Amino acid sequence: MGALLRFSGFGEIGAGPLARLTLSRLRFVGRTVLDFALPPRCPVCFAPTDAHHAVCGICWGRMPLIAEPVCAVTGAPLPLPSPNGAISPAALAKPPRYRRARAAALYHGPARTLIQGLKYADRHDCAVPMAAWMARAGCGLLKEADLIVPVPLHWRRQLARRFNQSAVLADRLGRVAEKPVAHDVLLRKRATRQQVGLTAAQRSTNVSGAFIVKQSAKNRVEGRTVLLIDDVVTTGATIDACVKAMLRSGAAHVDVLSFARVVQGEEITI
Ligand SMILES: [Zn+2]
């Protein structure tokens, strides 16, 4: 049961919703069997491909992957030429609580399609290429991490959605990097409004104080380097609230790895 709970990212729910959890697990198994029974298709555009979970050449070419140079702190793209280790004016003006953040892609086109497929359409096949790109973008962060922690959903939203997309990505990254993944350390203690349609200031207020480190798990965080995993970082309000909770509980450093990020000035429609 413990393994089942961890696998599904339901560490905090307990035995109550067991029937729904089992149903969710069966759906996942069914999807996995179908994935391999059907001919391989691109998870973005469904064009036939040579391998399962591989993005086709056209979508690969359109994928807005973030390339060097990036801000050494926030991971935001910097204009060419920029020296190695350069820090963006935004990070200098308002240093974030986290130590370093990296993202694989900008939140556009095929990157956005993958996130929406995983998050809203239960398409776990999207997580395979997403995690592979995250592992590449966050190679240094993964190496230094003592513990990988996904940004949690409130348990009611997780029941409605049946899984936490950040936990799915964290599990994959933990397996690749051979690092422990903790689903039961960081909790979303109150349900927050969905961030869709909120301004940056409203998002910050919405999630302020929403996260805590579980009292009994503080010894797993103290003095450790924690790597927070999220599917997409928009204004950074959710990440900031999570990092604050981790640092309050004694984490030595908190780094952040996401599949995508919204760059300053982009319209937020997540
Ligand atoms: Zn494609």
PDB file of C-alpha atoms and ligand atoms in Angstrom:
ATOM      1  CA  MET A   1       0.000   0.000   0.000  1.00  0.00           C
ATOM      2  CA  GLY A   2       2.858   2.357   0.909  1.00  0.00           C
ATOM      3  CA  ALA A   3       4.400   1.886  -2.525  1.00  0.00           C
ATOM      4  CA  LEU A   4       1.028   2.414  -4.154  1.00  0.00           C
ATOM      5  CA  LEU A   5       0.503   5.647  -2.250  1.00  0.00           C
ATOM      6  CA  ARG A   6       3.947   6.944  -3.152  1.00  0.00           C
ATOM      7  CA  PHE A   7       3.593   5.929  -6.765  1.00  0.00           C
ATOM      8  CA  SER A   8       0.338   7.802  -7.133  1.00  0.00           C
ATOM      9  CA  GLY A   9       1.481  10.809  -5.148  1.00  0.00           C
ATOM     10  CA  PHE A  10      -1.280  10.367  -2.582  1.00  0.00           C
ATOM     11  CA  GLY A  11       0.977  10.260   0.481  1.00  0.00           C
ATOM     12  CA  GLU A  12      -1.248  12.442   2.655  1.00  0.00           C
ATOM     13  CA  ILE A  13      -4.683  11.087   1.962  1.00  0.00           C
ATOM     14  CA  GLY A  14      -4.723   7.963   4.065  1.00  0.00           C
ATOM     15  CA  ALA A  15      -6.856   4.852   3.626  1.00  0.00           C
ATOM     16  CA  GLY A  16     -10.268   6.625   3.306  1.00  0.00           C
ATOM     17  CA  PRO A  17     -10.380   7.090  -0.460  1.00  0.00           C
ATOM     18  CA  LEU A  18      -8.902   3.638  -1.106  1.00  0.00           C
ATOM     19  CA  ALA A  19     -11.537   2.721  -3.687  1.00  0.00           C
ATOM     20  CA  ARG A  20     -10.869   5.849  -5.753  1.00  0.00           C
ATOM     21  CA  LEU A  21      -7.145   5.304  -5.405  1.00  0.00           C
ATOM     22  CA  THR A  22      -7.445   1.736  -6.673  1.00  0.00           C
ATOM     23  CA  LEU A  23      -9.579   2.954  -9.576  1.00  0.00           C
ATOM     24  CA  SER A  24      -6.949   5.563 -10.372  1.00  0.00           C
ATOM     25  CA  ARG A  25      -4.253   2.889 -10.299  1.00  0.00           C
ATOM     26  CA  LEU A  26      -6.293   0.651 -12.608  1.00  0.00           C
ATOM     27  CA  ARG A  27      -6.781   3.535 -15.037  1.00  0.00           C
ATOM     28  CA  PHE A  28      -3.042   4.168 -14.986  1.00  0.00           C
ATOM     29  CA  VAL A  29      -2.267   0.498 -15.667  1.00  0.00           C
ATOM     30  CA  GLY A  30      -4.865   0.478 -18.465  1.00  0.00           C
ATOM     31  CA  ARG A  31      -3.324   3.559 -20.042  1.00  0.00           C
ATOM     32  CA  THR A  32       0.160   2.071 -19.828  1.00  0.00           C
ATOM     33  CA  VAL A  33      -0.980  -1.175 -21.477  1.00  0.00           C
ATOM     34  CA  LEU A  34      -2.716   0.813 -24.232  1.00  0.00           C
ATOM     35  CA  ASP A  35       0.381   2.954 -24.723  1.00  0.00           C
ATOM     36  CA  PHE A  36       2.415  -0.100 -25.588  1.00  0.00           C
ATOM     37  CA  ALA A  37      -0.317  -1.981 -27.459  1.00  0.00           C
ATOM     38  CA  LEU A  38      -0.934   0.879 -29.904  1.00  0.00           C
ATOM     39  CA  PRO A  39       1.575   2.093 -32.502  1.00  0.00           C
ATOM     40  CA  PRO A  40       3.855   4.819 -31.121  1.00  0.00           C
ATOM     41  CA  ARG A  41       2.563   8.363 -31.555  1.00  0.00           C
ATOM     42  CA  CYS A  42       4.015  11.779 -30.822  1.00  0.00           C
ATOM     43  CA  PRO A  43       2.590  12.880 -27.437  1.00  0.00           C
ATOM     44  CA  VAL A  44       2.149  16.424 -28.799  1.00  0.00           C
ATOM     45  CA  CYS A  45       0.555  16.044 -32.256  1.00  0.00           C
ATOM     46  CA  PHE A  46      -0.178  12.257 -32.372  1.00  0.00           C
ATOM     47  CA  ALA A  47       1.803  11.789 -35.609  1.00  0.00           C
ATOM     48  CA  PRO A  48       3.292   8.279 -35.912  1.00  0.00           C
ATOM     49  CA  THR A  49       6.805   7.996 -34.476  1.00  0.00           C
ATOM     50  CA  ASP A  50       9.497   5.315 -34.304  1.00  0.00           C
ATOM     51  CA  ALA A  51       9.470   4.944 -30.518  1.00  0.00           C
ATOM     52  CA  HIS A  52       6.950   5.179 -27.681  1.00  0.00           C
ATOM     53  CA  HIS A  53       6.843   8.537 -25.868  1.00  0.00           C
ATOM     54  CA  ALA A  54       9.154  10.143 -28.427  1.00  0.00           C
ATOM     55  CA  VAL A  55       8.277  13.618 -29.711  1.00  0.00           C
ATOM     56  CA  CYS A  56       8.205  13.770 -33.548  1.00  0.00           C
ATOM     57  CA  GLY A  57      10.791  15.771 -35.467  1.00  0.00           C
ATOM     58  CA  ILE A  58       8.403  18.621 -36.236  1.00  0.00           C
ATOM     59  CA  CYS A  59       7.313  19.088 -32.606  1.00  0.00           C
ATOM     60  CA  TRP A  60      10.925  18.677 -31.473  1.00  0.00           C
ATOM     61  CA  GLY A  61      11.924  21.517 -33.792  1.00  0.00           C
ATOM     62  CA  ARG A  62       9.122  23.702 -32.434  1.00  0.00           C
ATOM     63  CA  MET A  63       9.825  22.894 -28.762  1.00  0.00           C
ATOM     64  CA  PRO A  64      10.866  26.194 -27.101  1.00  0.00           C
ATOM     65  CA  LEU A  65      13.744  24.687 -25.134  1.00  0.00           C
ATOM     66  CA  ILE A  66      15.748  27.129 -23.015  1.00  0.00           C
ATOM     67  CA  ALA A  67      19.385  27.307 -24.071  1.00  0.00           C
ATOM     68  CA  GLU A  68      22.428  28.983 -22.547  1.00  0.00           C
ATOM     69  CA  PRO A  69      23.045  31.731 -21.652  1.00  0.00           C
ATOM     70  CA  VAL A  70      20.629  31.759 -18.704  1.00  0.00           C
ATOM     71  CA  CYS A  71      20.572  33.715 -15.440  1.00  0.00           C
ATOM     72  CA  ALA A  72      22.756  31.808 -12.956  1.00  0.00           C
ATOM     73  CA  VAL A  73      20.072  32.293 -10.286  1.00  0.00           C
ATOM     74  CA  THR A  74      16.651  32.165 -11.931  1.00  0.00           C
ATOM     75  CA  GLY A  75      17.453  30.214 -15.111  1.00  0.00           C
ATOM     76  CA  ALA A  76      15.698  32.867 -17.244  1.00  0.00           C
ATOM     77  CA  PRO A  77      17.116  33.234 -20.767  1.00  0.00           C
ATOM     78  CA  LEU A  78      19.655  36.041 -21.149  1.00  0.00           C
ATOM     79  CA  PRO A  79      20.474  37.964 -24.322  1.00  0.00           C
ATOM     80  CA  LEU A  80      23.581  37.050 -26.294  1.00  0.00           C
ATOM     81  CA  PRO A  81      26.360  37.706 -25.534  1.00  0.00           C
ATOM     82  CA  SER A  82      26.238  37.155 -21.742  1.00  0.00           C
ATOM     83  CA  PRO A  83      29.194  35.911 -19.692  1.00  0.00           C
ATOM     84  CA  ASN A  84      29.025  32.608 -17.833  1.00  0.00           C
ATOM     85  CA  GLY A  85      27.537  33.047 -14.377  1.00  0.00           C
ATOM     86  CA  ALA A  86      25.732  36.273 -15.302  1.00  0.00           C
ATOM     87  CA  ILE A  87      22.780  37.213 -13.111  1.00  0.00           C
ATOM     88  CA  SER A  88      19.715  38.869 -14.615  1.00  0.00           C
ATOM     89  CA  PRO A  89      18.773  42.416 -13.560  1.00  0.00           C
ATOM     90  CA  ALA A  90      15.482  41.049 -12.165  1.00  0.00           C
ATOM     91  CA  ALA A  91      17.305  38.597  -9.857  1.00  0.00           C
ATOM     92  CA  LEU A  92      19.732  41.303  -8.741  1.00  0.00           C
ATOM     93  CA  ALA A  93      16.886  43.720  -8.023  1.00  0.00           C
ATOM     94  CA  LYS A  94      14.825  41.167  -6.118  1.00  0.00           C
ATOM     95  CA  PRO A  95      16.849  38.075  -5.161  1.00  0.00           C
ATOM     96  CA  PRO A  96      14.589  35.026  -4.852  1.00  0.00           C
ATOM     97  CA  ARG A  97      14.489  32.880  -1.716  1.00  0.00           C
ATOM     98  CA  TYR A  98      15.606  29.800  -3.634  1.00  0.00           C
ATOM     99  CA  ARG A  99      19.271  29.246  -4.501  1.00  0.00           C
ATOM    100  CA  ARG A 100      18.928  28.385  -8.206  1.00  0.00           C
ATOM    101  CA  ALA A 101      16.080  27.587 -10.552  1.00  0.00           C
ATOM    102  CA  ARG A 102      16.157  25.918 -13.939  1.00  0.00           C
ATOM    103  CA  ALA A 103      13.448  25.117 -16.470  1.00  0.00           C
ATOM    104  CA  ALA A 104      13.620  23.034 -19.614  1.00  0.00           C
ATOM    105  CA  ALA A 105      11.368  25.129 -21.841  1.00  0.00           C
ATOM    106  CA  LEU A 106       9.319  28.261 -22.213  1.00  0.00           C
ATOM    107  CA  TYR A 107       5.576  27.896 -21.784  1.00  0.00           C
ATOM    108  CA  HIS A 108       4.697  27.993 -25.483  1.00  0.00           C
ATOM    109  CA  GLY A 109       3.509  25.724 -28.270  1.00  0.00           C
ATOM    110  CA  PRO A 110       4.429  22.048 -27.832  1.00  0.00           C
ATOM    111  CA  ALA A 111       5.735  22.611 -24.268  1.00  0.00           C
ATOM    112  CA  ARG A 112       2.341  23.960 -23.277  1.00  0.00           C
ATOM    113  CA  THR A 113       0.573  21.078 -25.052  1.00  0.00           C
ATOM    114  CA  LEU A 114       2.600  18.524 -23.052  1.00  0.00           C
ATOM    115  CA  ILE A 115       1.808  20.233 -19.732  1.00  0.00           C
ATOM    116  CA  GLN A 116      -1.888  20.501 -20.492  1.00  0.00           C
ATOM    117  CA  GLY A 117      -1.994  16.876 -21.666  1.00  0.00           C
ATOM    118  CA  LEU A 118      -0.430  15.660 -18.426  1.00  0.00           C
ATOM    119  CA  LYS A 119      -2.335  18.000 -16.134  1.00  0.00           C
ATOM    120  CA  TYR A 120      -5.822  18.034 -17.558  1.00  0.00           C
ATOM    121  CA  ALA A 121      -6.094  14.937 -19.773  1.00  0.00           C
ATOM    122  CA  ASP A 122      -4.409  12.295 -17.564  1.00  0.00           C
ATOM    123  CA  ARG A 123      -1.826  11.711 -20.303  1.00  0.00           C
ATOM    124  CA  HIS A 124       1.081  10.287 -18.324  1.00  0.00           C
ATOM    125  CA  ASP A 125       2.891   9.573 -21.607  1.00  0.00           C
ATOM    126  CA  CYS A 126       3.584  13.321 -21.758  1.00  0.00           C
ATOM    127  CA  ALA A 127       5.639  13.044 -18.553  1.00  0.00           C
ATOM    128  CA  VAL A 128       8.281  10.865 -20.229  1.00  0.00           C
ATOM    129  CA  PRO A 129       9.776  13.478 -22.589  1.00  0.00           C
ATOM    130  CA  MET A 130       9.069  16.254 -20.064  1.00  0.00           C
ATOM    131  CA  ALA A 131      11.147  14.543 -17.359  1.00  0.00           C
ATOM    132  CA  ALA A 132      13.935  13.751 -19.836  1.00  0.00           C
ATOM    133  CA  TRP A 133      14.246  17.431 -20.797  1.00  0.00           C
ATOM    134  CA  MET A 134      14.054  18.445 -17.116  1.00  0.00           C
ATOM    135  CA  ALA A 135      16.876  16.036 -16.235  1.00  0.00           C
ATOM    136  CA  ARG A 136      19.048  17.685 -18.872  1.00  0.00           C
ATOM    137  CA  ALA A 137      18.211  21.265 -17.865  1.00  0.00           C
ATOM    138  CA  GLY A 138      18.577  20.494 -14.141  1.00  0.00           C
ATOM    139  CA  CYS A 139      21.535  18.123 -14.293  1.00  0.00           C
ATOM    140  CA  GLY A 140      23.620  20.147 -11.806  1.00  0.00           C
ATOM    141  CA  LEU A 141      20.673  20.659  -9.450  1.00  0.00           C
ATOM    142  CA  LEU A 142      19.830  16.960  -9.449  1.00  0.00           C
ATOM    143  CA  LYS A 143      23.442  16.015  -8.667  1.00  0.00           C
ATOM    144  CA  GLU A 144      23.511  18.264  -5.588  1.00  0.00           C
ATOM    145  CA  ALA A 145      20.036  17.399  -4.275  1.00  0.00           C
ATOM    146  CA  ASP A 146      19.653  15.355  -1.083  1.00  0.00           C
ATOM    147  CA  LEU A 147      15.885  15.173  -1.457  1.00  0.00           C
ATOM    148  CA  ILE A 148      13.417  15.738  -4.300  1.00  0.00           C
ATOM    149  CA  VAL A 149      10.069  17.248  -3.283  1.00  0.00           C
ATOM    150  CA  PRO A 150       7.141  17.880  -5.651  1.00  0.00           C
ATOM    151  CA  VAL A 151       4.965  20.956  -5.177  1.00  0.00           C
ATOM    152  CA  PRO A 152       1.874  19.440  -3.547  1.00  0.00           C
ATOM    153  CA  LEU A 153      -1.760  19.880  -4.487  1.00  0.00           C
ATOM    154  CA  HIS A 154      -4.367  20.287  -1.793  1.00  0.00           C
ATOM    155  CA  TRP A 155      -5.749  16.817  -1.112  1.00  0.00           C
ATOM    156  CA  ARG A 156      -9.229  17.742  -2.351  1.00  0.00           C
ATOM    157  CA  ARG A 157      -7.865  18.946  -5.705  1.00  0.00           C
ATOM    158  CA  GLN A 158      -5.704  15.848  -5.926  1.00  0.00           C
ATOM    159  CA  LEU A 159      -8.741  13.644  -5.389  1.00  0.00           C
ATOM    160  CA  ALA A 160     -10.577  15.501  -8.155  1.00  0.00           C
ATOM    161  CA  ARG A 161      -7.620  15.322 -10.557  1.00  0.00           C
ATOM    162  CA  ARG A 162      -6.627  11.829  -9.319  1.00  0.00           C
ATOM    163  CA  PHE A 163      -2.895  12.588  -9.365  1.00  0.00           C
ATOM    164  CA  ASN A 164      -0.379  15.353  -8.848  1.00  0.00           C
ATOM    165  CA  GLN A 165       1.415  16.143 -12.110  1.00  0.00           C
ATOM    166  CA  SER A 166       4.476  17.496 -10.251  1.00  0.00           C
ATOM    167  CA  ALA A 167       4.703  14.245  -8.263  1.00  0.00           C
ATOM    168  CA  VAL A 168       4.653  12.216 -11.491  1.00  0.00           C
ATOM    169  CA  LEU A 169       7.586  14.269 -12.809  1.00  0.00           C
ATOM    170  CA  ALA A 170       9.412  14.084  -9.452  1.00  0.00           C
ATOM    171  CA  ASP A 171       9.120  10.269  -9.419  1.00  0.00           C
ATOM    172  CA  ARG A 172      10.634  10.017 -12.889  1.00  0.00           C
ATOM    173  CA  LEU A 173      13.471  12.392 -11.993  1.00  0.00           C
ATOM    174  CA  GLY A 174      14.144  10.536  -8.744  1.00  0.00           C
ATOM    175  CA  ARG A 175      14.517   7.277 -10.661  1.00  0.00           C
ATOM    176  CA  VAL A 176      16.838   8.850 -13.266  1.00  0.00           C
ATOM    177  CA  ALA A 177      19.039  10.598 -10.678  1.00  0.00           C
ATOM    178  CA  GLU A 178      18.721   7.841  -8.046  1.00  0.00           C
ATOM    179  CA  LYS A 179      17.674  10.376  -5.427  1.00  0.00           C
ATOM    180  CA  PRO A 180      14.919   9.983  -2.808  1.00  0.00           C
ATOM    181  CA  VAL A 181      11.548  11.574  -3.582  1.00  0.00           C
ATOM    182  CA  ALA A 182       9.407  12.721  -0.647  1.00  0.00           C
ATOM    183  CA  HIS A 183       5.676  13.138  -1.209  1.00  0.00           C
ATOM    184  CA  ASP A 184       4.838  13.546   2.464  1.00  0.00           C
ATOM    185  CA  VAL A 185       7.187  16.327   3.573  1.00  0.00           C
ATOM    186  CA  LEU A 186       5.579  19.441   2.128  1.00  0.00           C
ATOM    187  CA  LEU A 187       1.831  19.888   2.571  1.00  0.00           C
ATOM    188  CA  ARG A 188      -0.632  22.355   1.124  1.00  0.00           C
ATOM    189  CA  LYS A 189      -2.465  23.057   4.349  1.00  0.00           C
ATOM    190  CA  ARG A 190      -5.291  25.084   2.848  1.00  0.00           C
ATOM    191  CA  ALA A 191      -7.046  24.987  -0.492  1.00  0.00           C
ATOM    192  CA  THR A 192      -6.224  28.027  -2.589  1.00  0.00           C
ATOM    193  CA  ARG A 193      -8.111  29.577  -5.492  1.00  0.00           C
ATOM    194  CA  GLN A 194      -6.865  28.344  -8.830  1.00  0.00           C
ATOM    195  CA  GLN A 195      -4.162  30.733 -10.003  1.00  0.00           C
ATOM    196  CA  VAL A 196      -5.683  30.983 -13.503  1.00  0.00           C
ATOM    197  CA  GLY A 197      -6.593  34.582 -14.298  1.00  0.00           C
ATOM    198  CA  LEU A 198      -4.948  36.090 -11.202  1.00  0.00           C
ATOM    199  CA  THR A 199      -2.367  38.878 -11.384  1.00  0.00           C
ATOM    200  CA  ALA A 200       1.111  38.364  -9.918  1.00  0.00           C
ATOM    201  CA  ALA A 201       0.143  40.197  -6.698  1.00  0.00           C
ATOM    202  CA  GLN A 202      -3.102  38.217  -6.367  1.00  0.00           C
ATOM    203  CA  ARG A 203      -1.218  34.957  -6.906  1.00  0.00           C
ATOM    204  CA  SER A 204       1.236  35.850  -4.162  1.00  0.00           C
ATOM    205  CA  THR A 205      -1.551  36.652  -1.684  1.00  0.00           C
ATOM    206  CA  ASN A 206      -3.462  33.541  -2.740  1.00  0.00           C
ATOM    207  CA  VAL A 207      -0.666  31.112  -1.801  1.00  0.00           C
ATOM    208  CA  SER A 208       0.934  33.039   1.069  1.00  0.00           C
ATOM    209  CA  GLY A 209       1.228  30.686   4.047  1.00  0.00           C
ATOM    210  CA  ALA A 210      -0.505  27.863   2.172  1.00  0.00           C
ATOM    211  CA  PHE A 211       2.389  25.400   2.564  1.00  0.00           C
ATOM    212  CA  ILE A 212       3.950  23.805   5.631  1.00  0.00           C
ATOM    213  CA  VAL A 213       6.559  21.151   6.263  1.00  0.00           C
ATOM    214  CA  LYS A 214       4.995  18.318   8.227  1.00  0.00           C
ATOM    215  CA  GLN A 215       6.214  18.434  11.825  1.00  0.00           C
ATOM    216  CA  SER A 216       7.285  14.790  11.823  1.00  0.00           C
ATOM    217  CA  ALA A 217       9.233  15.271   8.564  1.00  0.00           C
ATOM    218  CA  LYS A 218      11.353  18.248   9.633  1.00  0.00           C
ATOM    219  CA  ASN A 219      14.354  16.037  10.414  1.00  0.00           C
ATOM    220  CA  ARG A 220      14.378  14.973   6.744  1.00  0.00           C
ATOM    221  CA  VAL A 221      14.708  18.602   5.642  1.00  0.00           C
ATOM    222  CA  GLU A 222      17.072  20.079   8.238  1.00  0.00           C
ATOM    223  CA  GLY A 223      20.502  20.803   6.801  1.00  0.00           C
ATOM    224  CA  ARG A 224      19.597  19.226   3.442  1.00  0.00           C
ATOM    225  CA  THR A 225      19.635  20.502  -0.116  1.00  0.00           C
ATOM    226  CA  VAL A 226      16.074  20.170  -1.357  1.00  0.00           C
ATOM    227  CA  LEU A 227      15.074  20.193  -5.025  1.00  0.00           C
ATOM    228  CA  LEU A 228      11.492  21.361  -5.559  1.00  0.00           C
ATOM    229  CA  ILE A 229       9.747  20.070  -8.666  1.00  0.00           C
ATOM    230  CA  ASP A 230       6.897  21.845 -10.468  1.00  0.00           C
ATOM    231  CA  ASP A 231       5.403  21.410 -13.930  1.00  0.00           C
ATOM    232  CA  VAL A 232       5.381  25.115 -14.746  1.00  0.00           C
ATOM    233  CA  VAL A 233       6.522  28.242 -12.931  1.00  0.00           C
ATOM    234  CA  THR A 234       4.562  31.374 -13.746  1.00  0.00           C
ATOM    235  CA  THR A 235       5.063  34.320 -11.382  1.00  0.00           C
ATOM    236  CA  GLY A 236       6.952  32.142  -8.911  1.00  0.00           C
ATOM    237  CA  ALA A 237       4.432  32.852  -6.110  1.00  0.00           C
ATOM    238  CA  THR A 238       3.730  29.172  -5.408  1.00  0.00           C
ATOM    239  CA  ILE A 239       7.416  28.288  -5.529  1.00  0.00           C
ATOM    240  CA  ASP A 240       8.267  31.165  -3.189  1.00  0.00           C
ATOM    241  CA  ALA A 241       5.697  29.988  -0.634  1.00  0.00           C
ATOM    242  CA  CYS A 242       7.098  26.422  -0.799  1.00  0.00           C
ATOM    243  CA  VAL A 243      10.727  27.580  -0.513  1.00  0.00           C
ATOM    244  CA  LYS A 244       9.814  29.742   2.483  1.00  0.00           C
ATOM    245  CA  ALA A 245       8.296  26.743   4.260  1.00  0.00           C
ATOM    246  CA  MET A 246      11.362  24.594   3.507  1.00  0.00           C
ATOM    247  CA  LEU A 247      13.852  27.223   4.723  1.00  0.00           C
ATOM    248  CA  ARG A 248      11.808  27.820   7.885  1.00  0.00           C
ATOM    249  CA  SER A 249      12.155  24.124   8.605  1.00  0.00           C
ATOM    250  CA  GLY A 250      15.926  24.272   8.340  1.00  0.00           C
ATOM    251  CA  ALA A 251      16.668  23.285   4.727  1.00  0.00           C
ATOM    252  CA  ALA A 252      20.258  24.305   3.879  1.00  0.00           C
ATOM    253  CA  HIS A 253      19.402  25.185   0.270  1.00  0.00           C
ATOM    254  CA  VAL A 254      16.341  24.947  -1.913  1.00  0.00           C
ATOM    255  CA  ASP A 255      16.684  24.669  -5.698  1.00  0.00           C
ATOM    256  CA  VAL A 256      13.796  24.580  -8.157  1.00  0.00           C
ATOM    257  CA  LEU A 257      13.381  22.541 -11.334  1.00  0.00           C
ATOM    258  CA  SER A 258      10.358  22.899 -13.596  1.00  0.00           C
ATOM    259  CA  PHE A 259       9.507  21.691 -17.059  1.00  0.00           C
ATOM    260  CA  ALA A 260       8.465  25.142 -18.243  1.00  0.00           C
ATOM    261  CA  ARG A 261       8.526  28.712 -17.112  1.00  0.00           C
ATOM    262  CA  VAL A 262       6.774  31.886 -18.093  1.00  0.00           C
ATOM    263  CA  VAL A 263       9.159  34.726 -18.852  1.00  0.00           C
ATOM    264  CA  GLN A 264       8.480  38.202 -17.566  1.00  0.00           C
ATOM    265  CA  GLY A 265       5.980  40.095 -19.669  1.00  0.00           C
ATOM    266  CA  GLU A 266       4.250  37.004 -21.065  1.00  0.00           C
ATOM    267  CA  GLU A 267       0.527  36.720 -20.607  1.00  0.00           C
ATOM    268  CA  ILE A 268      -0.350  34.250 -17.849  1.00  0.00           C
ATOM    269  CA  THR A 269      -3.165  31.977 -18.912  1.00  0.00           C
ATOM    270  CA  ILE A 270      -2.363  28.825 -16.936  1.00  0.00           C
TER     271      ILE A 270
HETATM  272 ZN    ZN B   1       4.541  15.846 -33.050  1.00  0.00          ZN
END
